[in-house]
C-alpha cells in the first residue's frame, strides 16, 4: 500500500510566523499535488509538481518536490489568518487513474 | 473554478433507506471520482469512472454503487444506508490529459441515523 504521511497533523501559529508542512513517502510519484480545504468546502488545487527538485512559488507559498520524487514540502512565509485550513498532499503514479492522499495538516493562523 | 455541482448538499436519512447522490460537471471531463472524507482517514476513493458506462471500484467500495449514463453526471448510490456511511462525500473530475490533477465539488454531508 502506498502511503503519504503528512506532518505535522496540526499546527497553530501566530500571524506573521513562517511554517513548513511535510509530505513523505517511501514510494516514487510521477506528480504531487497540494490542495487547501476550508470548512464546508471541497479541496482546492494549489499546485502540481512533476520534476524532482522542482520548486514552485505561489505568492507567499513555496512548494518543493524532493529530488527522488518521494517527498514534498510546503513553506508559508508570514502566515495570515486567511491561510487557515486543511492542507492535503496527493501523489499520482504514471498512468494510474487514482491519487494517493495524505491525511492532511490542519493549520490555524491566529490574528 | 471547475464547473462541478453536487446535490443534495446536505441529507439526513434513516438506516436501511436508499440514498443517491449526484455529481454534475459542465467541463466535459472524462474522469469522475467519488470520495468520502472522515476524521482520521482523510480522503478515500469509493468508485471512479473513466468514461460513460465505464466504472471501477476504489478502496472503500463496499455498500456503494455508481452509474454514469452521460459524460456530465456521475451518481453514487447507497442501496441500504448504514450509520457507518455517515460522512462527507466529494466528487472530483479530471480531464485525462497528462498529469492527474483532480478538481473537487463542494461536497455532500450525509447523516445516517
XYZ file of C-alpha atoms in Angstrom:
224
model
C 0.000 0.000 0.000
C 1.339 3.405 -0.984
C 1.198 5.867 1.851
C 1.706 9.581 2.026
C 2.423 10.813 5.520
C 1.932 14.445 6.362
C 3.458 16.265 9.294
C 2.604 17.926 11.476
C -1.028 16.866 11.748
C -1.964 20.144 13.412
C -0.233 23.494 13.580
C -1.316 26.626 15.420
C 0.787 29.719 14.844
C 0.647 33.476 15.225
C 0.077 35.731 12.246
C 3.390 36.693 10.651
C 5.226 33.484 11.504
C 6.722 31.121 8.945
C 5.907 27.430 8.742
C 6.701 24.303 6.775
C 4.469 21.295 6.170
C 5.890 17.982 5.005
C 4.577 15.166 2.851
C 6.665 11.977 2.837
C 6.511 8.561 1.240
C 8.684 5.539 0.578
C 7.227 5.385 -2.943
C 8.128 7.372 -6.017
C 5.417 9.549 -7.534
C 5.269 10.956 -11.025
C 3.418 14.017 -9.754
C 2.435 15.562 -6.485
C -0.377 17.994 -5.822
C -1.101 20.263 -2.873
C -4.669 21.198 -2.005
C -6.180 23.543 0.567
C -9.578 22.858 2.037
C -11.669 25.275 4.085
C -14.511 24.166 6.373
C -17.633 23.141 4.485
C -15.929 23.240 1.090
C -14.122 20.895 -1.244
C -10.326 20.794 -1.623
C -8.915 23.407 -3.978
C -5.846 22.610 -6.047
C -2.928 24.926 -5.227
C -0.070 23.487 -7.255
C 1.253 20.447 -9.105
C 4.926 19.479 -9.186
C 6.267 16.823 -11.543
C 10.064 17.110 -11.702
C 12.457 16.004 -8.954
C 13.880 19.087 -7.217
C 11.217 21.346 -8.692
C 10.306 24.487 -6.752
C 7.136 26.477 -7.381
C 6.025 29.681 -5.725
C 2.508 30.947 -5.283
C 2.695 34.350 -3.578
C 3.831 33.540 -0.006
C 3.655 29.771 -0.554
C 6.678 27.806 -1.763
C 6.323 24.196 -2.852
C 9.199 21.792 -3.390
C 9.302 18.280 -4.819
C 12.107 16.105 -3.464
C 14.952 15.102 -5.768
C 13.869 11.443 -5.615
C 10.183 12.367 -6.074
C 9.244 10.667 -2.800
C 8.555 13.740 -0.702
C 7.405 17.327 -0.858
C 7.211 20.380 1.346
C 5.042 23.457 1.565
C 6.530 26.566 3.138
C 4.416 29.578 4.034
C 6.110 32.895 4.713
C 4.488 35.434 7.011
C 1.327 33.411 7.533
C -2.007 35.224 7.567
C -5.378 34.202 9.054
C -6.608 33.609 5.504
C -4.107 30.738 5.240
C -6.077 28.805 7.852
C -7.337 25.494 6.529
C -6.580 21.844 5.888
C -3.620 21.250 3.590
C -3.601 17.975 1.687
C -0.904 16.462 -0.480
C -1.734 13.872 -3.126
C 0.529 11.749 -5.283
C -0.037 10.343 -8.735
C 1.746 7.448 -10.391
C 2.156 7.176 -14.141
C -0.994 6.125 -15.952
C -2.936 5.263 -12.792
C -6.377 6.854 -12.565
C -6.015 7.235 -8.841
C -4.398 9.717 -6.498
C -2.978 8.777 -3.115
C -3.938 11.373 -0.499
C -2.149 12.229 2.712
C -4.230 12.617 5.874
C -3.682 16.367 5.941
C -2.214 19.142 8.063
C -4.683 21.379 9.805
C -3.312 24.933 10.042
C -4.676 27.645 12.303
C -3.223 31.126 11.984
C -4.191 33.319 14.934
C -4.549 37.079 14.391
C -13.436 27.253 -10.711
C -14.222 23.925 -12.315
C -17.923 23.553 -13.091
C -18.844 20.844 -10.629
C -22.008 20.729 -8.582
C -23.206 18.166 -6.092
C -26.725 17.531 -4.906
C -28.043 17.453 -2.339
C -25.559 19.436 -0.248
C -26.964 18.060 2.987
C -29.066 14.991 3.688
C -30.307 13.217 6.779
C -31.713 9.758 6.319
C -32.500 6.638 8.305
C -30.683 3.334 8.391
C -31.843 0.976 5.685
C -33.108 3.581 3.235
C -31.639 4.015 -0.256
C -29.772 7.234 -0.992
C -28.500 8.651 -4.285
C -26.005 11.482 -4.525
C -25.494 13.315 -7.792
C -22.406 14.897 -9.261
C -22.796 17.107 -12.314
C -19.987 18.668 -14.353
C -20.013 21.167 -17.194
C -16.349 20.643 -18.165
C -16.813 17.576 -20.395
C -14.041 15.846 -18.441
C -13.557 12.136 -18.987
C -12.769 11.010 -15.460
C -15.020 11.372 -12.429
C -14.445 10.198 -8.869
C -16.365 9.751 -5.628
C -14.530 10.116 -2.311
C -15.594 10.117 1.298
C -13.847 12.197 3.933
C -13.839 11.203 7.583
C -11.806 12.466 10.543
C -8.601 10.485 10.868
C -8.965 8.849 7.451
C -8.548 11.687 5.007
C -9.984 11.293 1.521
C -10.745 7.723 0.499
C -11.738 6.689 -3.012
C -15.098 4.913 -3.312
C -15.562 4.489 -7.067
C -14.372 6.189 -10.198
C -15.346 6.403 -13.842
C -13.094 6.619 -16.884
C -15.894 7.132 -19.383
C -19.608 6.735 -19.960
C -20.660 3.371 -18.511
C -17.043 2.626 -17.542
C -16.573 2.468 -13.782
C -14.298 0.745 -11.302
C -14.005 0.253 -7.563
C -11.859 2.240 -5.198
C -10.559 1.280 -1.773
C -13.859 1.592 0.146
C -16.492 0.475 -2.369
C -18.486 -1.975 -0.212
C -22.078 -0.784 0.218
C -21.856 1.671 -2.679
C -22.704 1.506 -6.362
C -22.283 4.058 -9.139
C -23.643 4.803 -12.568
C -22.585 7.077 -15.385
C -25.000 7.197 -18.317
C -23.870 10.626 -19.513
C -20.491 12.362 -19.520
C -21.748 15.092 -17.231
C -23.394 13.028 -14.494
C -21.951 10.534 -12.010
C -24.339 9.052 -9.460
C -23.398 7.412 -6.174
C -25.996 5.117 -4.600
C -26.141 3.682 -1.126
C -28.567 0.800 -1.583
C -29.291 0.474 2.139
C -27.664 3.222 4.169
C -25.869 2.371 7.410
C -24.598 4.631 10.183
C -21.015 3.879 9.122
C -21.773 5.680 5.864
C -22.295 8.965 7.686
C -19.645 11.115 6.077
C -18.890 13.996 3.749
C -18.875 12.889 0.121
C -16.869 14.651 -2.558
C -16.997 14.311 -6.283
C -13.926 15.137 -8.365
C -13.201 15.414 -12.068
C -10.112 15.117 -14.206
C -9.726 15.912 -17.884
C -7.476 12.930 -18.556
C -4.764 14.847 -20.363
C -1.359 14.447 -18.774
C -0.914 14.840 -15.040
C -3.635 13.506 -12.743
C -4.976 16.833 -11.461
C -8.392 16.495 -9.878
C -10.881 19.246 -9.195
C -13.405 18.828 -6.432
C -17.046 19.677 -5.947
C -18.405 21.369 -2.813
C -19.361 18.118 -1.077
C -22.466 16.472 0.341
C -22.811 15.996 4.072
C -24.761 12.781 4.699
C -26.030 11.739 8.103
C -27.495 8.271 8.566
C -29.482 7.928 11.791
